[in-house]
Coordinates of C-alpha atoms and ligand atoms in Angstrom, one line a residue:
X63 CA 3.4 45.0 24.3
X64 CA 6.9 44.4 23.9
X65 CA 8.2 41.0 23.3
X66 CA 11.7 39.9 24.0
X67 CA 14.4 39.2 21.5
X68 CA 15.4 35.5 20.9
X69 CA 18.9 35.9 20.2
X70 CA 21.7 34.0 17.6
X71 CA 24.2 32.0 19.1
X72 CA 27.5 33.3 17.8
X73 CA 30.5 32.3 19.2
X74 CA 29.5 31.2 22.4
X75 CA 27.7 34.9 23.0
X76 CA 23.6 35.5 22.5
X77 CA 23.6 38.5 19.7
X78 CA 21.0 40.2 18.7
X79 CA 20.5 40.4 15.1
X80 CA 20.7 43.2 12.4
X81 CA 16.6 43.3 12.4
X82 CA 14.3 40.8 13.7
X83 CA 11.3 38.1 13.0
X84 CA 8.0 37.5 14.2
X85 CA 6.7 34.3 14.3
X86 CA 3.4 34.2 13.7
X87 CA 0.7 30.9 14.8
X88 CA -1.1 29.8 11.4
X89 CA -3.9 28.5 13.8
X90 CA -4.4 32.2 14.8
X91 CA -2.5 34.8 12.8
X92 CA -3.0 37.7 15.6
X93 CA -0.7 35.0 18.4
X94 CA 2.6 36.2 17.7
X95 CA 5.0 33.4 18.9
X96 CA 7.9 35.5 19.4
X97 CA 10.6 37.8 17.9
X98 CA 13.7 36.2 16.7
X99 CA 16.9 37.9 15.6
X100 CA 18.0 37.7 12.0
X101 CA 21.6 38.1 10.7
X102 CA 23.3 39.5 8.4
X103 CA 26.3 38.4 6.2
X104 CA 28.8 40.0 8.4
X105 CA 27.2 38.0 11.8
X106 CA 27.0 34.7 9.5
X107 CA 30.9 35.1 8.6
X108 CA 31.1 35.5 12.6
X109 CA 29.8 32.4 13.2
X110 CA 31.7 30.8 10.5
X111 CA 34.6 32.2 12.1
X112 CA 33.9 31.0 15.3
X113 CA 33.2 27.3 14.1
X114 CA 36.4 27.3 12.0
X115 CA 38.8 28.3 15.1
X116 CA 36.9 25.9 18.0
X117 CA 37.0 22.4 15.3
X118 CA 40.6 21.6 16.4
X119 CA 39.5 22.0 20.4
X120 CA 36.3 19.9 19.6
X121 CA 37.8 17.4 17.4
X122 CA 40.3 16.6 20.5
X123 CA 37.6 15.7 23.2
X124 CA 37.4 11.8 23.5
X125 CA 34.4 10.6 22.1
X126 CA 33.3 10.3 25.6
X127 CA 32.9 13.4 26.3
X128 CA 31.4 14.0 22.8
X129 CA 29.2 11.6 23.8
X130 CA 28.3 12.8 27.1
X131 CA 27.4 16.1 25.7
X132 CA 24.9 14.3 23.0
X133 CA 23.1 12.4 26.0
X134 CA 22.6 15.3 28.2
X135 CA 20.9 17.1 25.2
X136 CA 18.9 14.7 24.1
X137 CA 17.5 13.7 28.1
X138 CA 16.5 17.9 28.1
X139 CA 15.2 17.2 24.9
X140 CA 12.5 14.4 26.0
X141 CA 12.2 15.7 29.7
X142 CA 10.7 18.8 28.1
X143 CA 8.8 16.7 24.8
X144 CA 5.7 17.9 25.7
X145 CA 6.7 22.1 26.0
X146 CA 8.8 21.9 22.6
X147 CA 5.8 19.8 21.1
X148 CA 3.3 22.9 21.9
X149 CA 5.7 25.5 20.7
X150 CA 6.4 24.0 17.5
X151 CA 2.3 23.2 17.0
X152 CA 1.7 26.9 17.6
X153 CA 4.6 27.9 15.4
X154 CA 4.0 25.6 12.3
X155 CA 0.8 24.3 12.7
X156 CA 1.2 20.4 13.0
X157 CA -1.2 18.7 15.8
X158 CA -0.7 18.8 19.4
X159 CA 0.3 14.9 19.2
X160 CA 2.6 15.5 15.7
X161 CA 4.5 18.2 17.5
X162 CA 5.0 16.2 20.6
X163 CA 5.9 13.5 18.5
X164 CA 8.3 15.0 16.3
X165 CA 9.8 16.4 19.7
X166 CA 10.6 13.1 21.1
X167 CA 11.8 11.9 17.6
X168 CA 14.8 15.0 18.3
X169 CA 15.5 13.5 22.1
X170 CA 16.0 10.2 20.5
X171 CA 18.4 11.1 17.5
X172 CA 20.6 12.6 20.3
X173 CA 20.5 9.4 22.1
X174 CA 21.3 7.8 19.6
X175 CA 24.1 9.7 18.0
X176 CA 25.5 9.9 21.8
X177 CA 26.0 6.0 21.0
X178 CA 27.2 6.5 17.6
X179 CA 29.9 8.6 18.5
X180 CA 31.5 6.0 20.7
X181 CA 30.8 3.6 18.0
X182 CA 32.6 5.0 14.9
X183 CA 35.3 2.5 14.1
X184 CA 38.1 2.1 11.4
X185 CA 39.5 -0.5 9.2
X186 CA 42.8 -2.6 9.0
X187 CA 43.9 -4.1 5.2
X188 CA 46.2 -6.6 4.9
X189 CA 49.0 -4.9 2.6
X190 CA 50.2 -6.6 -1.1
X191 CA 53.4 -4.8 0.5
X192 CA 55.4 -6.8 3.4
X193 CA 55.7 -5.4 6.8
X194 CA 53.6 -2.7 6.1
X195 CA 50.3 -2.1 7.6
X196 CA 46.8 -0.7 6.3
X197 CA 45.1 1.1 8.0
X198 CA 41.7 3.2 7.1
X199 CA 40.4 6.3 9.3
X200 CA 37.5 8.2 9.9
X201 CA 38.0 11.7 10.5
X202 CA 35.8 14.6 11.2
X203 CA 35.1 16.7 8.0
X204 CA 35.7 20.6 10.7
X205 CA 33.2 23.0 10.0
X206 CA 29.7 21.5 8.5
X207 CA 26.8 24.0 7.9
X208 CA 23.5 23.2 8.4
X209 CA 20.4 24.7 6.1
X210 CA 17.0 23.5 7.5
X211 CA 13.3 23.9 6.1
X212 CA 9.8 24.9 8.2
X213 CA 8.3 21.3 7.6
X214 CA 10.1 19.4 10.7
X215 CA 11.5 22.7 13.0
X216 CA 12.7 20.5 15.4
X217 CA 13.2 16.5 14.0
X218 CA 14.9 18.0 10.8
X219 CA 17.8 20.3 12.7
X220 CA 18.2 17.6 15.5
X221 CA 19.1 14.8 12.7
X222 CA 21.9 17.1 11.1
X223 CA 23.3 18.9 14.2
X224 CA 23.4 15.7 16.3
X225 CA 25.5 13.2 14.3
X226 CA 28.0 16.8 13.3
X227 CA 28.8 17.2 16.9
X228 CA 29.2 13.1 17.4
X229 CA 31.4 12.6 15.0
X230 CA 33.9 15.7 16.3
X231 CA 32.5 18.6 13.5
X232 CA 31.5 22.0 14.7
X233 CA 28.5 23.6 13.5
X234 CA 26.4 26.2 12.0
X235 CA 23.6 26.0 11.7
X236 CA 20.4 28.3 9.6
X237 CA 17.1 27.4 10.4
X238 CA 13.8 28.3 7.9
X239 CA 12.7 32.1 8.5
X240 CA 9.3 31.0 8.9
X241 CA 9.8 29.1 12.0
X242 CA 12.9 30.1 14.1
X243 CA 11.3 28.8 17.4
X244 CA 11.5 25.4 17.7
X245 CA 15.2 25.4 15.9
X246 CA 15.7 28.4 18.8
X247 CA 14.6 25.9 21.5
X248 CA 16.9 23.1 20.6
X249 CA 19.6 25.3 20.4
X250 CA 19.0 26.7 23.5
X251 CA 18.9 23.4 25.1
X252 CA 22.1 22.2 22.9
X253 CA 24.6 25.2 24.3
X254 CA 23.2 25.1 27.8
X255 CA 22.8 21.2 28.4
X256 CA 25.5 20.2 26.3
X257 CA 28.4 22.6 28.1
X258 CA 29.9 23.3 24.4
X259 CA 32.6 25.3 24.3
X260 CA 32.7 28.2 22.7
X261 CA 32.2 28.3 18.3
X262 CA 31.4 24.4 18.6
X263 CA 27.5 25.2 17.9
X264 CA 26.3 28.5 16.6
X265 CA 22.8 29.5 15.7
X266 CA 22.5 32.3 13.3
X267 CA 18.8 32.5 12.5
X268 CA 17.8 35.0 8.6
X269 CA 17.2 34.5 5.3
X270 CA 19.0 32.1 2.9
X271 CA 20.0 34.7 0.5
X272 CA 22.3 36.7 3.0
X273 CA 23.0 34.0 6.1
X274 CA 22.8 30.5 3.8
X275 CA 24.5 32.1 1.0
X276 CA 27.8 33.1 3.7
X277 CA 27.7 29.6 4.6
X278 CA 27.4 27.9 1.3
X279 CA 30.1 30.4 -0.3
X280 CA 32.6 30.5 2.9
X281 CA 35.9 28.4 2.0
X282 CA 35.7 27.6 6.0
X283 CA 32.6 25.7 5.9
X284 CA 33.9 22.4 4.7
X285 CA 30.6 20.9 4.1
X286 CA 27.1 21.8 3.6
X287 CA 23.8 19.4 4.7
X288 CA 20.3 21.0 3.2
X289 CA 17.0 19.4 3.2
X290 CA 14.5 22.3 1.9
X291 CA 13.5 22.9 -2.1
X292 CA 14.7 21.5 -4.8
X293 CA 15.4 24.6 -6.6
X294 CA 17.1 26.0 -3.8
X295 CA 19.2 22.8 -3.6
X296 CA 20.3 22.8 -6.9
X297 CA 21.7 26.1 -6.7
X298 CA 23.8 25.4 -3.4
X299 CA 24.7 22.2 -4.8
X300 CA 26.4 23.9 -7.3
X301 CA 28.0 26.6 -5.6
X302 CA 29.4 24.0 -3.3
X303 CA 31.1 21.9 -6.0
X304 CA 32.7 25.3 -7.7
X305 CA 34.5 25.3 -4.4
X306 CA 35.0 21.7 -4.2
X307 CA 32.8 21.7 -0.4
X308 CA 31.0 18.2 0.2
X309 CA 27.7 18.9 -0.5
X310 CA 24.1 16.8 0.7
X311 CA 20.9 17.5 -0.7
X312 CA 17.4 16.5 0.4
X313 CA 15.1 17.9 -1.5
X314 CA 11.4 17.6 -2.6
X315 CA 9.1 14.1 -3.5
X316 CA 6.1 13.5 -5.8
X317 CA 5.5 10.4 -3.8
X318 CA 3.7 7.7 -5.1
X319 CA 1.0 4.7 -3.3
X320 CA -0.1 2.2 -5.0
X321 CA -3.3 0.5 -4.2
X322 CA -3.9 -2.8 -6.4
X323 CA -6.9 -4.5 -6.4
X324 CA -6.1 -7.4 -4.2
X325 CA -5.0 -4.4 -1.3
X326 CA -6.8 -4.9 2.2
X327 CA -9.3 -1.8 1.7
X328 CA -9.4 -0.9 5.1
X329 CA -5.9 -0.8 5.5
X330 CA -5.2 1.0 2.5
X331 CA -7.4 3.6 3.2
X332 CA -5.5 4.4 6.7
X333 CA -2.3 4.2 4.7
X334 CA -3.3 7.0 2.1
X335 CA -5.2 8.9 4.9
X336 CA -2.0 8.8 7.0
X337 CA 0.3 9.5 4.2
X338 CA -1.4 12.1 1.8
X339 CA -3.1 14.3 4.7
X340 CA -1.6 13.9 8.6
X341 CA 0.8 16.8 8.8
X342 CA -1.7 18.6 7.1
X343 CA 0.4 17.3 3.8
X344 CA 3.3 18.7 4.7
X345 CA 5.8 16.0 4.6
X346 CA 8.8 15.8 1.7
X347 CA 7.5 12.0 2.2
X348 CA 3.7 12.5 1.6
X349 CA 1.8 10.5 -0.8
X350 CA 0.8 13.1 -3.0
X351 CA -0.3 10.1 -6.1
X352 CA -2.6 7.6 -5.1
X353 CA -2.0 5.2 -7.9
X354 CA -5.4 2.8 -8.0
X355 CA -6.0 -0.1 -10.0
X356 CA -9.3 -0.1 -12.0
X357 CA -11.0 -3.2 -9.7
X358 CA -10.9 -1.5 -6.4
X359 CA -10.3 2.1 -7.2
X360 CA -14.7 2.9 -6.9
X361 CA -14.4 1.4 -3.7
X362 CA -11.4 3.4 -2.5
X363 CA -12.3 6.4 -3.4
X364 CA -15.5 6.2 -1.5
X365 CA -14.2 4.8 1.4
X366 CA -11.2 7.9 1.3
X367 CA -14.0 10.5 0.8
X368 CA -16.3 8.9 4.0
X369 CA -13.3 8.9 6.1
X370 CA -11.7 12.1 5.3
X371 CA -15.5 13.7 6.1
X372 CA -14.7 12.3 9.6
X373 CA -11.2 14.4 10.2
X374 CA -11.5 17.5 11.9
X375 CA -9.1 20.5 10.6
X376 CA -8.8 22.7 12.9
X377 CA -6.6 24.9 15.1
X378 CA -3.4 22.9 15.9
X379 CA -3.3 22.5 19.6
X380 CA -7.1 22.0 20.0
X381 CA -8.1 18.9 21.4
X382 CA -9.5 16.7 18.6
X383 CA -7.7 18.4 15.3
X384 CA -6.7 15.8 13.0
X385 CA -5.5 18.2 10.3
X386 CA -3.3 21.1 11.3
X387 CA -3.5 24.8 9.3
X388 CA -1.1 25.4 6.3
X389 CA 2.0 26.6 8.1
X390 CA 2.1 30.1 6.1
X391 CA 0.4 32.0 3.5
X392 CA 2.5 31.3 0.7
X393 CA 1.7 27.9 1.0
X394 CA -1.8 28.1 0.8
X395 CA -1.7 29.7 -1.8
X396 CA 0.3 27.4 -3.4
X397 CA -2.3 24.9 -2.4
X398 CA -4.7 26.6 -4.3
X399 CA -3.2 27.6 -7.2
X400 CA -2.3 23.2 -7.8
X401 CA -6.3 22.4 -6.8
X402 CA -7.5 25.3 -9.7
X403 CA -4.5 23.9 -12.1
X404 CA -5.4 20.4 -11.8
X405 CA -9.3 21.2 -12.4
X406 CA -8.5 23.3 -15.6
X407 CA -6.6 20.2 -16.8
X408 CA -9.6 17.7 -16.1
X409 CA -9.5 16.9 -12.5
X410 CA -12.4 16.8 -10.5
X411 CA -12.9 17.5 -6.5
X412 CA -14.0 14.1 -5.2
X413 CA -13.7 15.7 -1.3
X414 CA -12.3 18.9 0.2
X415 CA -9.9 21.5 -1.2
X416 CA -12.2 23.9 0.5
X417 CA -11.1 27.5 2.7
X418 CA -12.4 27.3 6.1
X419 CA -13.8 29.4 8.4
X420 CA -12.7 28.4 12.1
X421 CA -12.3 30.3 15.8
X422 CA -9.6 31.9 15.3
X423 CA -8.0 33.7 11.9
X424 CA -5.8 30.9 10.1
X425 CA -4.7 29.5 7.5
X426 CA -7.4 26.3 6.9
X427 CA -8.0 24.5 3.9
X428 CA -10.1 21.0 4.3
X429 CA -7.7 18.0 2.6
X430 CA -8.4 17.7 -0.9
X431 CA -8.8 14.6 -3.0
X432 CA -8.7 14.9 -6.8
X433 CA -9.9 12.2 -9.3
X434 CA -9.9 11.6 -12.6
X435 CA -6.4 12.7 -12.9
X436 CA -3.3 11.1 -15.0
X437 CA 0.3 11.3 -14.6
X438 CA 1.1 14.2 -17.5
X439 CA -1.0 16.5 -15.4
X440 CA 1.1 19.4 -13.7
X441 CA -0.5 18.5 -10.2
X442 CA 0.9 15.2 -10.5
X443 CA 4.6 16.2 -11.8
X444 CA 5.4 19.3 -9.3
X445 CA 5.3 19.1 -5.8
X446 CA 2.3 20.8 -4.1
X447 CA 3.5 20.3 -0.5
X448 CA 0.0 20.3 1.1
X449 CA -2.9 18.2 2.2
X450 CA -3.9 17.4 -1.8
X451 CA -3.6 13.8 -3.5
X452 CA -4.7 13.4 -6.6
X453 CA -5.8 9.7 -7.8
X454 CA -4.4 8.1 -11.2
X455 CA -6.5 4.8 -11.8
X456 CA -4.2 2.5 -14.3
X457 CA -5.5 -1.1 -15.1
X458 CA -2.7 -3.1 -14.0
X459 CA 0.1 -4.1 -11.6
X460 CA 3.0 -3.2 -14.3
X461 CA 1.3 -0.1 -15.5
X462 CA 1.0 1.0 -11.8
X463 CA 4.9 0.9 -11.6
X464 CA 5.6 2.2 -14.2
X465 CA 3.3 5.8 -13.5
X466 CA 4.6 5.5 -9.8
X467 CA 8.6 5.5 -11.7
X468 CA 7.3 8.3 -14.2
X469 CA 8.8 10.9 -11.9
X470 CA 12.0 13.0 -11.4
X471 CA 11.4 12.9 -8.1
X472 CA 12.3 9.2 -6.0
X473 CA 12.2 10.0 -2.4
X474 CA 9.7 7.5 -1.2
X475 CA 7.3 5.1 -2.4
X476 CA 4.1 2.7 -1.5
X477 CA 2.7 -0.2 -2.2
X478 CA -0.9 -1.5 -0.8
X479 CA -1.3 -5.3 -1.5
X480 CA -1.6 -8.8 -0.1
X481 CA 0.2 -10.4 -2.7
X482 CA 4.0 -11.6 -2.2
X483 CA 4.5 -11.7 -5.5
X484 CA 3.8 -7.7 -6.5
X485 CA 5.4 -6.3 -3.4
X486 CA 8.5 -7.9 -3.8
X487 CA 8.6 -6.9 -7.6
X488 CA 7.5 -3.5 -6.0
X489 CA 10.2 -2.8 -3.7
X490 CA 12.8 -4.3 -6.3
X491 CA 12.0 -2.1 -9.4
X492 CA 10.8 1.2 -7.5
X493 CA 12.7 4.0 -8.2
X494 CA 12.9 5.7 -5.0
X495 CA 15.2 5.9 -2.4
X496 CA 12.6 4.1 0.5
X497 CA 10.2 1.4 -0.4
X498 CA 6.9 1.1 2.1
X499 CA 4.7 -2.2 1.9
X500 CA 1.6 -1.6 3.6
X501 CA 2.5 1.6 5.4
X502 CA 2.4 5.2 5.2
X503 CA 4.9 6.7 2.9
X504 CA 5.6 8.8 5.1
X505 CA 7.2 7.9 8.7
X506 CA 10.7 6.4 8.9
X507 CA 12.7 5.2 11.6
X508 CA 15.1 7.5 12.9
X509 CA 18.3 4.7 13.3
X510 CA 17.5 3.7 9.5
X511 CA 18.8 5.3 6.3
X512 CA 16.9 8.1 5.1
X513 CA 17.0 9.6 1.3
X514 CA 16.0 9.5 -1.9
X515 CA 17.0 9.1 -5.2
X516 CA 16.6 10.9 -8.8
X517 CA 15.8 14.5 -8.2
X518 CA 14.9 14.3 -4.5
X519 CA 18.4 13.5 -3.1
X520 CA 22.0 14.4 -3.9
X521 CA 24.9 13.0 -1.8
X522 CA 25.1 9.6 1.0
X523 CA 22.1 8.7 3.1
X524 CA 21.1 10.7 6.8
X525 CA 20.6 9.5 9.6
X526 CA 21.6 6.1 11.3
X527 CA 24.8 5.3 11.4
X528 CA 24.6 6.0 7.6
X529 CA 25.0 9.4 8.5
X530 CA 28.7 9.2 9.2
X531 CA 29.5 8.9 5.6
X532 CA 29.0 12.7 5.4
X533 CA 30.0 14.0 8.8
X534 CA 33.6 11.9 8.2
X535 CA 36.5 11.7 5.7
X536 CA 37.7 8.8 5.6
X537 CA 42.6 9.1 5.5
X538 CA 44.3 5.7 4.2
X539 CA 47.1 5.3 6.2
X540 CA 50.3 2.6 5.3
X541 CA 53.1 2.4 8.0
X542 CA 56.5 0.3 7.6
X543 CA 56.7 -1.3 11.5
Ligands
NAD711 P1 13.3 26.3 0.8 O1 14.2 25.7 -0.2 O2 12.5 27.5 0.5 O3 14.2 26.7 2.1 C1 15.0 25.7 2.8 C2 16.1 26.5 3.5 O4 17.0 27.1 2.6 C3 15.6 27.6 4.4 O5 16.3 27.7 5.6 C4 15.9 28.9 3.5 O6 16.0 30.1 4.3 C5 17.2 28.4 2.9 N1 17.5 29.2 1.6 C6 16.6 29.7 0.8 N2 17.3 30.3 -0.3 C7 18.7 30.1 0.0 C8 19.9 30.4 -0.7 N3 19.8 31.1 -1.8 N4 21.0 30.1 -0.1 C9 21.1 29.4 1.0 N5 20.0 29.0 1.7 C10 18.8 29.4 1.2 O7 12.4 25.1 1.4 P2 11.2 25.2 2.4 O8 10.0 25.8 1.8 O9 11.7 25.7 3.7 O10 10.8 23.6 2.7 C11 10.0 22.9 1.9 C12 10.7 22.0 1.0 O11 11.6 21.1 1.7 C13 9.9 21.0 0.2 O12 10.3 21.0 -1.2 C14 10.1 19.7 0.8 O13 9.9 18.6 0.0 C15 11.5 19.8 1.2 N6 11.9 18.8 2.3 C16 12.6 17.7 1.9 C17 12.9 16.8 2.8 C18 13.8 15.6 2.5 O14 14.4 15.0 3.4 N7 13.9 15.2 1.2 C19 12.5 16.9 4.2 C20 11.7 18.0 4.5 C21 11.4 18.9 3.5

């Protein structure tokens, strides 16, 4: 059976690639999603290209019409939630409710960029010079690229390529080889719905080394936005600032929740449930260290082993999965190789961390919960990126802080407890770039700040209206009346 091509998006013109992609369903490795094109060098520098001649033409629309174009995506985008939602299960594994979720997330950062683009304002000074007038700009930044990973296909792209086209940028943009379709989808949507003219958006789908390495190299892409690995971040971060290209980075998390002793149980259970495991772990946010204070930590690890025996893991789009597949075989494996590490170090399986057999041919491992584990462990320093937390029990508040800062990681953070007095301190002294009291780790608001700190994040803040710091330059400007 032949399957047809889903095309790149180069210069307002669907191209086939120089070879192509199947996407394959982790649920059931013999569904093949689709074929997708992947470029080469010389179709990246295309794009690039095309991006670099359409910014002046883009950059002079009113933000009206900028605006207009943002809206009309993001109304496709939820008018169709359900559709994108069930691709982007069978593509990378999340739930039928996570994908439709994560789905209406992307409608809603267009909406809300559509705003933000009639929003961005300026700044007048008062002079120390008479007569003359300050006044302070925001200008759009002309070609950004965009480098996106296979955890969020759909929420990820939509909060980089939305607030670029708001603010008067053009684009290109590379999503993750493992999971083309969803970023295909949207951008399918984006061309046809948003009316853009020609080189304003171009979608050139293939692997980092030959398409991302174009964009991060190319003295027409004038900044670069990447959320994927921090190995792989580090090395475009540098390449960017040897050209002197503005450069954002978010990268990986070693998140930490802290349960103390005085925690609601039952609430703290659903928050390390909800953070460690839904998404099947898969979340740069994920509580991967449950941090437990010696008083409670029996109790919550019972009640965390009883209620992960209740959560189904199973195929993704099956009525009654809590817990997705792993969205490739690389990362199971990965999985897997942290679950044997951390036993050979002392660890012990309290529940889970077990291969399963299902319907259908995938990749299914049961959510794994490791005790008896401390902070110098290599489980507990790397990220795993998969549905394993390990538990560290300390005896106190101010040695749980301290464990939860011993890091180089500082995207997000948690806190379970009913007292004032700890979860102020808490959100004060933690080291990471989002603070949670009482809720999952992961799971942010799409109009508020997002990013981390330390290793995790390099460069301003995404999303909200935070995000025009990077889309924007901001010009000075002093006149004589
Ligand atoms: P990855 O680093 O392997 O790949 C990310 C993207 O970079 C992909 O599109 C890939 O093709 C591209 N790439 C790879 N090598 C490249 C190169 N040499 N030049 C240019 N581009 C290149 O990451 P992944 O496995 O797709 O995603 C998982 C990672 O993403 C985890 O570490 C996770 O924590 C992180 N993540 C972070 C956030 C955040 O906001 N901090 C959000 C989601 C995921």
């Amino acid at each position: 059976m032949t399957t047809e091509l889903n095309m790149n998006f180069i210069a307002g013109d669907w191209l086939a690639g120089t070879d192509a992609n199947r996407n394959i369903n982790p649920s059931d490795t013999s569904d093949v999603v689709g074929e997708y094109a992947r470029a080469d060098e010389k179709q990246a520098l295309q794009a690039i290209d095309a991006a670099f001649e359409a910014r002046q033409l883009w950059q002079r629309k009113t933000a009206e019409e900028r605006s207009d174009a943002l809206d009309r995506i993001g109304t496709e985008i939820l008018a169709r939630r359900d559709e994108l939602g069930r691709l982007l299960s069978r593509e990378e594994g999340k739930t039928l409710g996570e994908g439709i979720g994560e789905a209406t997330r992307a409608g809603r950062v267009f909406k809300f960029f559509a705003g933000e683009a009639l929003r961005l304002g300026g700044e007048k000074l008062a002079s120390i010079r008479a007569g003359v007038e300050v006044d302070v700009v925001r200008e759009a930044e002309g070609v950004i690229g965009i480098i996106t990973p296979w955890n969020f296909p759909i929420a990820i792209p939509a909060w980089k390529i939305a607030p670029a086209l708001a603010y008067g940028n053009t684009v290109v943009f590379k999503p993750a080889d493992l999971v083309p379709g969803s970023a295909w989808a949207l951008s399918e949507i984006i061309v046809r719905a948003g009316a853009l003219p020609a080189g304003v958006f171009n979608l050139v789908m293939g692997a980092g080394s030959k398409v991302g390495n174009a964009m991060v190299t190319s003295p027409k892409v004038r900044a670069m936005t990447f959320t994927g690995s921090t190995g792989t971040g580090r090395q475009i971060g540098l390449r960017c600032m040897e050209r002197g290209a503005k450069v954002q980075l978010e990268m990986g998390g070693k998140n930490p929740l802290v349960i103390l002793d005085d925690a609601d149980l039952e609430q703290a259970v659903s928050v390390a449930i909800n953070g460690s495991f839904y998404s099947t772990g898969q979340r740069c946010t994920g509580s991967s260290r449950l941090i437990v204070q010696a008083g409670i930590h029996d109790r919550f690890v019972a009640a965390v082993v009883e209620r992960m025996a209740a959560l189904r893991t199973d195929h993704a789009l099956k009525d009654g999965t809590d817990i997705g597949p792993v969205a490739s075989k690389e990362q199971l494996d990965q999985d897997l190789f942290y679950i044997a590490n951390a036993m050979e170090e002392g660890g012990r399986i309290a529940a889970g961390g077990e291969l399963l057999q299902r319907e259908h041919q995938g990749f299914y491992l049961s959510p794994a919960l490791i005790v008896e584990t401390h902070n110098a462990m290599r489980v507990n320093r790397e990220e795993v990126f998969g549905p394993v937390a390990s538990v560290i029990r300390v005896k106190d508040y101010d040695e749980a802080l301290a464990v939860a800062n011993d890091t180089e990681f500082g995207l997000s953070s948690g806190i379970c407890t009913t007292s004032l007095k700890y979860a102020s301190d808490f959100k004060r002294n933690s080291t990471a770039g989002m603070v949670m009291v009482n809720v999952p780790t992961a799971g942010v608001d799409y109009h508020a700040p997002f990013g981390g700190r330390k290793g995790s994040s390099y460069g301003s803040r995404e999303q909200g209206s935070y995000a025009r710091e990077f889309y924007t330059s901001v010009k000075t400007t002093y006149t004589q009346a």
